[in-house]
């Protein structure tokens, strides 16, 4: 009888999980429906979140929403029993939200891939008809992408471990990612690479379904992700070097501290969106089907990377 019960439990568990053999782009479309992407970004960019400024009730609501979502998606807290990674921004306490999807292969479960995005924004403004900096593109879009990526990764039970980090105080000078990079280094944790999602809600000018990678020439990550996805969806953008974007987002502290491939992926190119750091940065201004397509491609590449025998991503000489 016990054998029958155990077999039944195993078959139920197997049916509930997707396997590597079932991994394909079509499975991304079913696991990450557009309706869920719309729900996530609309919630994160709502007036209720009050612009998600550090130290406010609004960012606390966002943090609780993110924690709850990760837990329900099957993601575990990374630091003990809590998702919270507390630090001080100026004189204000705030939190990164950090989770983990443990790898299933004991030989490579300590090889971490970190996916991240910042969830803070600019808060509210007085003397304006529209008082809330909703930050739909900056960066509710990136958070939505990471949450959807985490949902799929938890279902596909990757061989390598995936760290999920939602950073606070990016708008204060990439403080949250700097704090986490230092903390991971102290604990002897050095990710294989960092994939940071930033402002992916608009269509890259003349390149639907594409993103660019900051610091494109510093590693071979773009080519590797394109090969894994079977699609040249990660592109080079000349202006990202001119604006020094590699050094201005949450990828940089990990590169600086650990000397690992660490890049930000974005579709905001300074010509395709006029609401950067404006109260008008609202969900209605975004191209959510294009964004969802980007999420599918990035997730597909991520999961293949997490299951490779020998990942090929490395820094260029």
mmCIF file of C-alpha atoms in Angstrom:
data_model
loop_
_atom_site.group_PDB
_atom_site.id
_atom_site.type_symbol
_atom_site.label_atom_id
_atom_site.label_comp_id
_atom_site.label_asym_id
_atom_site.label_seq_id
_atom_site.Cartn_x
_atom_site.Cartn_y
_atom_site.Cartn_z
ATOM 1 C CA UNK A 1 0.000 0.000 0.000
ATOM 2 C CA UNK A 2 2.793 2.445 0.885
ATOM 3 C CA UNK A 3 4.442 1.767 -2.485
ATOM 4 C CA UNK A 4 1.198 2.576 -4.263
ATOM 5 C CA UNK A 5 0.802 5.822 -2.311
ATOM 6 C CA UNK A 6 4.417 6.810 -3.004
ATOM 7 C CA UNK A 7 4.025 6.036 -6.710
ATOM 8 C CA UNK A 8 0.836 8.073 -6.868
ATOM 9 C CA UNK A 9 2.536 11.030 -5.199
ATOM 10 C CA UNK A 10 5.465 10.824 -7.620
ATOM 11 C CA UNK A 11 3.188 10.733 -10.653
ATOM 12 C CA UNK A 12 1.185 13.691 -9.326
ATOM 13 C CA UNK A 13 4.379 15.674 -8.740
ATOM 14 C CA UNK A 14 5.674 14.780 -12.189
ATOM 15 C CA UNK A 15 2.448 15.888 -13.820
ATOM 16 C CA UNK A 16 2.581 19.215 -11.989
ATOM 17 C CA UNK A 17 6.089 20.052 -13.195
ATOM 18 C CA UNK A 18 7.315 20.784 -16.675
ATOM 19 C CA UNK A 19 10.389 18.879 -17.765
ATOM 20 C CA UNK A 20 13.382 20.043 -19.750
ATOM 21 C CA UNK A 21 12.162 17.952 -22.681
ATOM 22 C CA UNK A 22 8.920 19.962 -22.785
ATOM 23 C CA UNK A 23 10.813 23.265 -22.867
ATOM 24 C CA UNK A 24 9.956 25.197 -26.010
ATOM 25 C CA UNK A 25 8.916 28.696 -26.963
ATOM 26 C CA UNK A 26 5.253 27.739 -27.150
ATOM 27 C CA UNK A 27 5.378 26.669 -23.500
ATOM 28 C CA UNK A 28 6.494 30.196 -22.590
ATOM 29 C CA UNK A 29 3.369 31.602 -24.227
ATOM 30 C CA UNK A 30 1.095 29.355 -22.168
ATOM 31 C CA UNK A 31 2.912 29.902 -18.843
ATOM 32 C CA UNK A 32 3.307 33.680 -19.289
ATOM 33 C CA UNK A 33 -0.025 34.867 -20.705
ATOM 34 C CA UNK A 34 -0.408 38.484 -21.711
ATOM 35 C CA UNK A 35 -3.252 38.874 -19.213
ATOM 36 C CA UNK A 36 -0.897 38.100 -16.314
ATOM 37 C CA UNK A 37 1.725 40.508 -17.591
ATOM 38 C CA UNK A 38 -0.982 43.186 -17.797
ATOM 39 C CA UNK A 39 -2.152 42.402 -14.252
ATOM 40 C CA UNK A 40 1.344 42.553 -12.787
ATOM 41 C CA UNK A 41 2.460 45.805 -14.381
ATOM 42 C CA UNK A 42 -0.901 47.484 -13.764
ATOM 43 C CA UNK A 43 -0.695 46.610 -10.067
ATOM 44 C CA UNK A 44 2.921 47.697 -9.653
ATOM 45 C CA UNK A 45 2.377 50.985 -11.495
ATOM 46 C CA UNK A 46 -0.948 51.837 -9.870
ATOM 47 C CA UNK A 47 -1.551 55.063 -7.962
ATOM 48 C CA UNK A 48 -1.940 52.887 -4.862
ATOM 49 C CA UNK A 49 1.825 52.260 -4.936
ATOM 50 C CA UNK A 50 2.400 56.048 -4.710
ATOM 51 C CA UNK A 51 5.403 55.976 -7.050
ATOM 52 C CA UNK A 52 7.311 53.407 -4.926
ATOM 53 C CA UNK A 53 9.764 55.873 -3.411
ATOM 54 C CA UNK A 54 12.193 54.549 -0.793
ATOM 55 C CA UNK A 55 10.837 54.796 2.746
ATOM 56 C CA UNK A 56 7.176 55.256 1.787
ATOM 57 C CA UNK A 57 4.034 53.234 2.354
ATOM 58 C CA UNK A 58 3.824 52.791 -1.408
ATOM 59 C CA UNK A 59 7.096 50.919 -1.793
ATOM 60 C CA UNK A 60 6.171 48.762 1.206
ATOM 61 C CA UNK A 61 2.957 47.774 -0.587
ATOM 62 C CA UNK A 62 5.006 46.906 -3.647
ATOM 63 C CA UNK A 63 7.424 44.831 -1.550
ATOM 64 C CA UNK A 64 4.585 42.860 0.043
ATOM 65 C CA UNK A 65 2.992 42.286 -3.360
ATOM 66 C CA UNK A 66 6.293 41.004 -4.796
ATOM 67 C CA UNK A 67 6.971 38.728 -1.800
ATOM 68 C CA UNK A 68 3.497 37.236 -1.979
ATOM 69 C CA UNK A 69 3.763 36.678 -5.706
ATOM 70 C CA UNK A 70 7.119 34.926 -5.451
ATOM 71 C CA UNK A 71 5.970 32.665 -2.639
ATOM 72 C CA UNK A 72 2.821 31.665 -4.528
ATOM 73 C CA UNK A 73 4.916 31.004 -7.649
ATOM 74 C CA UNK A 74 7.019 28.473 -5.737
ATOM 75 C CA UNK A 75 10.098 30.648 -5.174
ATOM 76 C CA UNK A 76 11.878 30.268 -1.826
ATOM 77 C CA UNK A 77 13.246 33.114 0.313
ATOM 78 C CA UNK A 78 17.015 33.310 -0.110
ATOM 79 C CA UNK A 79 18.003 34.649 3.301
ATOM 80 C CA UNK A 80 16.476 32.157 5.718
ATOM 81 C CA UNK A 81 12.750 32.593 6.249
ATOM 82 C CA UNK A 82 12.464 36.030 4.678
ATOM 83 C CA UNK A 83 12.679 37.537 1.221
ATOM 84 C CA UNK A 84 13.822 40.822 2.797
ATOM 85 C CA UNK A 85 17.419 42.020 2.423
ATOM 86 C CA UNK A 86 17.464 45.133 4.583
ATOM 87 C CA UNK A 87 19.868 48.023 4.121
ATOM 88 C CA UNK A 88 20.014 51.758 4.702
ATOM 89 C CA UNK A 89 19.595 54.307 1.943
ATOM 90 C CA UNK A 90 20.745 57.556 3.479
ATOM 91 C CA UNK A 91 18.966 57.446 6.825
ATOM 92 C CA UNK A 92 16.072 55.325 5.537
ATOM 93 C CA UNK A 93 15.699 51.579 5.952
ATOM 94 C CA UNK A 94 14.597 49.768 2.817
ATOM 95 C CA UNK A 95 14.730 46.254 1.388
ATOM 96 C CA UNK A 96 15.786 44.305 -1.617
ATOM 97 C CA UNK A 97 13.522 41.305 -2.194
ATOM 98 C CA UNK A 98 15.613 38.189 -2.858
ATOM 99 C CA UNK A 99 14.459 34.655 -3.631
ATOM 100 C CA UNK A 100 15.879 31.448 -5.015
ATOM 101 C CA UNK A 101 14.755 28.592 -7.219
ATOM 102 C CA UNK A 102 17.117 25.815 -6.090
ATOM 103 C CA UNK A 103 18.839 23.812 -8.784
ATOM 104 C CA UNK A 104 17.895 20.155 -9.084
ATOM 105 C CA UNK A 105 21.354 18.917 -10.124
ATOM 106 C CA UNK A 106 23.541 18.541 -7.021
ATOM 107 C CA UNK A 107 26.706 18.863 -9.093
ATOM 108 C CA UNK A 108 25.839 22.383 -10.326
ATOM 109 C CA UNK A 109 23.224 23.695 -7.872
ATOM 110 C CA UNK A 110 25.781 26.178 -6.492
ATOM 111 C CA UNK A 111 26.207 27.719 -9.941
ATOM 112 C CA UNK A 112 23.817 30.656 -9.643
ATOM 113 C CA UNK A 113 22.241 32.734 -12.384
ATOM 114 C CA UNK A 114 20.912 36.027 -11.024
ATOM 115 C CA UNK A 115 17.959 37.768 -12.647
ATOM 116 C CA UNK A 116 17.025 41.186 -11.323
ATOM 117 C CA UNK A 117 15.220 44.505 -11.694
ATOM 118 C CA UNK A 118 14.701 47.536 -9.476
ATOM 119 C CA UNK A 119 11.232 48.093 -8.060
ATOM 120 C CA UNK A 120 11.661 51.572 -6.560
ATOM 121 C CA UNK A 121 10.827 54.804 -8.360
ATOM 122 C CA UNK A 122 10.459 58.539 -7.711
ATOM 123 C CA UNK A 123 7.362 58.768 -5.534
ATOM 124 C CA UNK A 124 5.002 61.727 -5.792
ATOM 125 C CA UNK A 125 5.150 65.392 -6.749
ATOM 126 C CA UNK A 126 3.232 68.373 -5.392
ATOM 127 C CA UNK A 127 1.562 71.103 -7.452
ATOM 128 C CA UNK A 128 0.720 68.870 -10.391
ATOM 129 C CA UNK A 129 -2.517 67.538 -11.811
ATOM 130 C CA UNK A 130 -0.866 64.111 -12.046
ATOM 131 C CA UNK A 131 0.937 63.725 -8.722
ATOM 132 C CA UNK A 132 2.215 60.144 -9.004
ATOM 133 C CA UNK A 133 5.385 59.026 -10.752
ATOM 134 C CA UNK A 134 3.852 55.660 -11.598
ATOM 135 C CA UNK A 135 7.022 54.315 -13.201
ATOM 136 C CA UNK A 136 5.273 51.845 -15.484
ATOM 137 C CA UNK A 137 8.218 51.526 -17.842
ATOM 138 C CA UNK A 138 10.740 52.526 -15.160
ATOM 139 C CA UNK A 139 10.690 49.944 -13.792
ATOM 140 C CA UNK A 140 7.435 48.124 -13.210
ATOM 141 C CA UNK A 141 8.094 46.631 -16.651
ATOM 142 C CA UNK A 142 11.400 45.114 -15.538
ATOM 143 C CA UNK A 143 9.896 43.785 -12.297
ATOM 144 C CA UNK A 144 7.015 42.253 -14.225
ATOM 145 C CA UNK A 145 9.484 40.565 -16.558
ATOM 146 C CA UNK A 146 11.474 39.101 -13.654
ATOM 147 C CA UNK A 147 8.346 37.859 -11.873
ATOM 148 C CA UNK A 148 7.128 36.169 -15.039
ATOM 149 C CA UNK A 149 10.578 34.668 -15.614
ATOM 150 C CA UNK A 150 10.604 33.365 -12.040
ATOM 151 C CA UNK A 151 7.162 31.808 -12.492
ATOM 152 C CA UNK A 152 8.328 29.837 -15.517
ATOM 153 C CA UNK A 153 11.642 28.854 -13.924
ATOM 154 C CA UNK A 154 9.883 27.462 -10.856
ATOM 155 C CA UNK A 155 7.677 25.318 -13.094
ATOM 156 C CA UNK A 156 10.608 23.960 -15.096
ATOM 157 C CA UNK A 157 12.770 23.131 -12.042
ATOM 158 C CA UNK A 158 16.156 24.141 -13.554
ATOM 159 C CA UNK A 159 19.371 22.211 -12.952
ATOM 160 C CA UNK A 160 21.229 25.333 -11.830
ATOM 161 C CA UNK A 161 19.936 27.617 -9.097
ATOM 162 C CA UNK A 162 18.342 30.899 -10.112
ATOM 163 C CA UNK A 163 18.491 33.908 -7.809
ATOM 164 C CA UNK A 164 15.692 36.443 -8.139
ATOM 165 C CA UNK A 165 16.512 39.953 -6.906
ATOM 166 C CA UNK A 166 14.224 42.975 -6.924
ATOM 167 C CA UNK A 167 16.340 45.954 -5.935
ATOM 168 C CA UNK A 168 15.426 49.040 -3.948
ATOM 169 C CA UNK A 169 17.125 52.453 -4.104
ATOM 170 C CA UNK A 170 18.256 52.186 -7.712
ATOM 171 C CA UNK A 171 17.011 55.711 -8.226
ATOM 172 C CA UNK A 172 19.210 56.808 -5.307
ATOM 173 C CA UNK A 173 22.383 55.614 -7.042
ATOM 174 C CA UNK A 174 22.073 51.821 -7.566
ATOM 175 C CA UNK A 175 22.368 51.338 -3.804
ATOM 176 C CA UNK A 176 20.332 48.146 -3.469
ATOM 177 C CA UNK A 177 22.321 46.175 -6.006
ATOM 178 C CA UNK A 178 25.589 47.466 -4.522
ATOM 179 C CA UNK A 179 24.473 46.240 -1.101
ATOM 180 C CA UNK A 180 23.494 42.809 -2.407
ATOM 181 C CA UNK A 181 26.695 42.388 -4.433
ATOM 182 C CA UNK A 182 28.771 43.080 -1.315
ATOM 183 C CA UNK A 183 26.632 40.739 0.796
ATOM 184 C CA UNK A 184 26.864 37.864 -1.683
ATOM 185 C CA UNK A 185 30.619 38.301 -1.961
ATOM 186 C CA UNK A 186 30.996 38.141 1.839
ATOM 187 C CA UNK A 187 29.058 34.880 1.809
ATOM 188 C CA UNK A 188 31.217 33.435 -0.962
ATOM 189 C CA UNK A 189 28.470 33.478 -3.583
ATOM 190 C CA UNK A 190 29.606 34.472 -7.060
ATOM 191 C CA UNK A 191 26.909 34.149 -9.742
ATOM 192 C CA UNK A 192 27.837 32.863 -13.169
ATOM 193 C CA UNK A 193 26.174 35.943 -14.644
ATOM 194 C CA UNK A 194 23.606 38.657 -13.977
ATOM 195 C CA UNK A 195 20.621 39.417 -16.219
ATOM 196 C CA UNK A 196 19.070 42.753 -15.228
ATOM 197 C CA UNK A 197 15.793 43.899 -16.769
ATOM 198 C CA UNK A 198 15.219 47.647 -17.118
ATOM 199 C CA UNK A 199 12.508 49.522 -19.034
ATOM 200 C CA UNK A 200 11.282 46.871 -21.470
ATOM 201 C CA UNK A 201 7.768 48.266 -21.957
ATOM 202 C CA UNK A 202 8.305 50.086 -25.256
ATOM 203 C CA UNK A 203 9.200 48.738 -28.669
ATOM 204 C CA UNK A 204 12.812 49.354 -29.581
ATOM 205 C CA UNK A 205 12.774 51.778 -32.498
ATOM 206 C CA UNK A 206 12.309 49.821 -35.753
ATOM 207 C CA UNK A 207 13.073 46.529 -33.970
ATOM 208 C CA UNK A 208 9.920 44.875 -32.567
ATOM 209 C CA UNK A 209 10.569 42.032 -30.160
ATOM 210 C CA UNK A 210 14.194 43.069 -29.612
ATOM 211 C CA UNK A 211 16.200 44.388 -26.685
ATOM 212 C CA UNK A 212 19.677 45.854 -26.465
ATOM 213 C CA UNK A 213 22.322 44.864 -23.948
ATOM 214 C CA UNK A 214 24.407 47.426 -22.101
ATOM 215 C CA UNK A 215 28.146 46.850 -22.154
ATOM 216 C CA UNK A 216 27.630 44.740 -25.267
ATOM 217 C CA UNK A 217 31.325 44.231 -25.995
ATOM 218 C CA UNK A 218 32.328 43.330 -22.434
ATOM 219 C CA UNK A 219 31.146 39.718 -22.720
ATOM 220 C CA UNK A 220 29.677 37.232 -25.163
ATOM 221 C CA UNK A 221 26.349 37.105 -23.316
ATOM 222 C CA UNK A 222 24.333 38.591 -26.180
ATOM 223 C CA UNK A 223 25.497 35.984 -28.660
ATOM 224 C CA UNK A 224 25.019 33.152 -26.170
ATOM 225 C CA UNK A 225 21.458 34.187 -25.307
ATOM 226 C CA UNK A 226 20.622 34.613 -28.988
ATOM 227 C CA UNK A 227 21.986 31.148 -29.738
ATOM 228 C CA UNK A 228 20.029 29.615 -26.864
ATOM 229 C CA UNK A 229 16.810 31.358 -27.911
ATOM 230 C CA UNK A 230 17.331 30.636 -31.608
ATOM 231 C CA UNK A 231 16.586 34.281 -32.339
ATOM 232 C CA UNK A 232 18.796 37.367 -32.715
ATOM 233 C CA UNK A 233 16.673 39.232 -30.187
ATOM 234 C CA UNK A 234 19.537 40.815 -28.188
ATOM 235 C CA UNK A 235 21.053 43.672 -30.167
ATOM 236 C CA UNK A 236 23.816 46.258 -29.948
ATOM 237 C CA UNK A 237 22.710 49.886 -29.503
ATOM 238 C CA UNK A 238 25.345 52.474 -30.304
ATOM 239 C CA UNK A 239 23.848 55.153 -28.065
ATOM 240 C CA UNK A 240 24.009 53.004 -24.913
ATOM 241 C CA UNK A 241 27.760 53.447 -24.893
ATOM 242 C CA UNK A 242 27.434 57.190 -25.412
ATOM 243 C CA UNK A 243 25.117 57.450 -22.408
ATOM 244 C CA UNK A 244 27.315 55.080 -20.339
ATOM 245 C CA UNK A 245 24.269 52.974 -19.488
ATOM 246 C CA UNK A 246 26.372 49.981 -18.432
ATOM 247 C CA UNK A 247 27.478 51.952 -15.367
ATOM 248 C CA UNK A 248 24.059 53.407 -14.496
ATOM 249 C CA UNK A 249 21.929 50.371 -13.666
ATOM 250 C CA UNK A 250 21.889 47.447 -11.248
ATOM 251 C CA UNK A 251 24.120 45.214 -13.356
ATOM 252 C CA UNK A 252 27.186 47.336 -12.652
ATOM 253 C CA UNK A 253 27.850 46.615 -8.940
ATOM 254 C CA UNK A 254 28.090 42.886 -9.674
ATOM 255 C CA UNK A 255 30.526 43.468 -12.518
ATOM 256 C CA UNK A 256 32.574 45.861 -10.396
ATOM 257 C CA UNK A 257 32.629 43.703 -7.261
ATOM 258 C CA UNK A 258 32.888 40.218 -8.790
ATOM 259 C CA UNK A 259 34.175 40.716 -12.351
ATOM 260 C CA UNK A 260 31.441 38.559 -13.869
ATOM 261 C CA UNK A 261 29.283 38.971 -16.996
ATOM 262 C CA UNK A 262 26.581 41.325 -15.767
ATOM 263 C CA UNK A 263 24.371 43.300 -18.130
ATOM 264 C CA UNK A 264 21.123 45.212 -18.358
ATOM 265 C CA UNK A 265 18.576 44.471 -21.073
ATOM 266 C CA UNK A 266 16.283 47.268 -22.209
ATOM 267 C CA UNK A 267 14.112 48.506 -25.060
ATOM 268 C CA UNK A 268 14.183 52.198 -24.065
ATOM 269 C CA UNK A 269 16.527 53.952 -26.493
ATOM 270 C CA UNK A 270 15.949 57.639 -25.543
ATOM 271 C CA UNK A 271 14.024 58.273 -28.773
ATOM 272 C CA UNK A 272 11.011 55.961 -28.363
ATOM 273 C CA UNK A 273 9.514 57.202 -25.076
ATOM 274 C CA UNK A 274 8.969 60.749 -23.881
ATOM 275 C CA UNK A 275 7.839 59.928 -20.350
ATOM 276 C CA UNK A 276 11.154 58.880 -18.794
ATOM 277 C CA UNK A 277 11.102 60.156 -15.180
ATOM 278 C CA UNK A 278 7.790 61.879 -15.826
ATOM 279 C CA UNK A 279 4.392 61.405 -14.127
ATOM 280 C CA UNK A 280 3.084 60.342 -17.539
ATOM 281 C CA UNK A 281 5.000 57.042 -17.386
ATOM 282 C CA UNK A 282 1.794 54.995 -17.213
ATOM 283 C CA UNK A 283 0.785 51.544 -18.420
ATOM 284 C CA UNK A 284 -1.425 53.021 -21.148
ATOM 285 C CA UNK A 285 1.679 54.371 -22.892
ATOM 286 C CA UNK A 286 3.351 50.946 -23.232
ATOM 287 C CA UNK A 287 3.323 48.169 -25.808
ATOM 288 C CA UNK A 288 2.473 45.179 -23.616
ATOM 289 C CA UNK A 289 2.231 42.524 -26.371
ATOM 290 C CA UNK A 290 5.767 43.448 -27.486
ATOM 291 C CA UNK A 291 6.926 43.386 -23.867
ATOM 292 C CA UNK A 292 5.379 39.966 -23.314
ATOM 293 C CA UNK A 293 7.155 38.668 -26.403
ATOM 294 C CA UNK A 294 10.469 39.914 -24.959
ATOM 295 C CA UNK A 295 9.685 38.143 -21.685
ATOM 296 C CA UNK A 296 9.065 34.870 -23.537
ATOM 297 C CA UNK A 297 12.375 35.063 -25.391
ATOM 298 C CA UNK A 298 14.419 36.007 -22.334
ATOM 299 C CA UNK A 299 12.798 33.262 -20.258
ATOM 300 C CA UNK A 300 13.390 30.642 -22.934
ATOM 301 C CA UNK A 301 17.076 31.573 -23.132
ATOM 302 C CA UNK A 302 17.378 31.700 -19.329
ATOM 303 C CA UNK A 303 15.948 28.227 -18.838
ATOM 304 C CA UNK A 304 18.161 26.719 -21.497
ATOM 305 C CA UNK A 305 21.163 28.411 -19.882
ATOM 306 C CA UNK A 306 20.151 27.022 -16.479
ATOM 307 C CA UNK A 307 20.122 23.500 -17.924
ATOM 308 C CA UNK A 308 23.282 23.544 -20.051
ATOM 309 C CA UNK A 309 26.092 21.155 -19.147
ATOM 310 C CA UNK A 310 28.724 23.849 -19.710
ATOM 311 C CA UNK A 311 27.417 27.436 -19.923
ATOM 312 C CA UNK A 312 29.372 29.422 -22.475
ATOM 313 C CA UNK A 313 28.887 32.960 -21.152
ATOM 314 C CA UNK A 314 32.168 34.653 -20.299
ATOM 315 C CA UNK A 315 33.833 38.048 -20.230
ATOM 316 C CA UNK A 316 35.695 39.134 -23.335
ATOM 317 C CA UNK A 317 39.410 39.813 -23.121
#
